[in-house]
């Protein structure tokens, strides 16, 4: 063939076969690919699926035409426009709608009303009512594009270059006017020169402005995500110059103006790979109980409000943590040296001192500026190993001193009391371990594991909560404006939907006036690990997302009336701002002040940047997981159904912490009805069904835009953890009434942000397959 690119060979192959659907193996055999080319084939198929050049059904690929936009007639502008952020997540999952996120609520937007908006664009929306009841939005204007530069891959289609964005939420493909020497199989940056026109059916256009490297290389994929989100890899020269001028030497005059705690036994507990240590702990046994010191790096001392470094930190909003890469909020000289609470070095801190009795009840608290010198730098794993040994301070044979071992055991005892008190107040805990990546010498992921929360993590979390809660309470009383970490009560409609779903699986939620206790009991009532693996996440999705705000609203998930973030000023803007507020109004050691509007702006920046960090980290997790699974095609695994959609079921594999898709086309012949509320598929003829918690034996059949599965055969290949036909309801243990019988007491109506019901109007969706 004249053109030897994989994508062109695929197009030629489909053309020669009159566009007959072809399986992965048929394509591989026809093209006679080498082992290295097979890896490129998976990437190319994934890219072409994502760009809608190919469609896939029943494990076979078919060539499709470029999408044509409908040509709706122009809609007159309205003066009542609402500014928000366009969220194309549903469009990327092949749904015909999207959302616009605003501070007050989320608006449903049909695909025909998106006005050429792309994911994370700032848009102007007009709110409307459908049939006088259901609210939805129509986008009238693009206020600001999220980014003019996109990371992705290029494909040559019929002698024309096409760009496909790595971010699947960029739901269109782009024409390329200049490839700048890029080759297929390379990750590139496209600068958009024309966003196209849905009204005229024209695709967007751009030119290649940077070649990042080979697609599939972990570091190249990471760089692509960094570019996609416009994350700053370098600090401006004036910021680094300002940081380099700061001295690590603490003047004696500064020490005299602070509480000198350098002789107090102090230690830090952090991840083994951490370099920025922004919190340290001291604990003393008292006649009443304990005296706990939470020392937090005094970053605000080095960053005056409005200064060069502070201004840059306010732009960044937070640090970004990726596998083997950190993009810090502060220059390294500050984050890893001057402000980092490294052992055996004098450091400036803000200290929250708390007296507890032997039941873990707070007796008194105060905050002040201090200077400390940490005695030990510990990793979580070391502390957990000590706790697991159950040895006394005299029995432990390690590098730990008796004083350190005693301090750790006393800390554990206090932490356990604090945990019990928080649970009694309604603290809601979800068992959702995160994925950890292990790498080979070339930087490729060679193993995925789950990071469980251990007692050492819980200890630090409990102590940080003490400091965060105290500073929030004091600032609410003394500061005209403050920044809080708020978590509003769950939306009633979402909770009602949750009740409907869990009741199908033999669960009930008994409603008390204390909604926290109701959900807490629900989580504790799950009868097996399979229930937790599935329903912890479903319950979490029924809750709202925590955010930063100047509104003094309680934190629902933590069951706290007062809460902010104070304990990580090296990596979070909120904490840095709160430190300055503490200096102004609590310790009264600073005269620098924020205006109401400044604090409001910083809260919005902190919230927006946190969302961006979460999205970027999820994108990296998705890319790394897919790359890891590419050589697993054809292998067998076991898994559990953790979710459903109109496309099929999501299966969490047991052997590898990866969630994969089994499309309904793999279920078997016949007509399958999808029941949205029950999250269940039922074969209309045979009665065979797929539902949450089903245990499956599956095979990996493809890795392209997602990891795809097919069921194995055999009597034990599909088992139901919950069988409704055999289910007999048991008596409800606690007092209360099932369901929501007192809406006003359960949820404050003023704090509700009703969201559009994302379900389709039909109770079921019929999916037919030929026999």
XYZ file of C-alpha atoms in Angstrom, residues 75 503 620 645 755:
5
model
C -32.792 31.662 18.521
C -34.976 -1.030 48.222
C -4.408 10.239 34.123
C -26.082 2.422 32.000
C -30.790 19.066 39.894
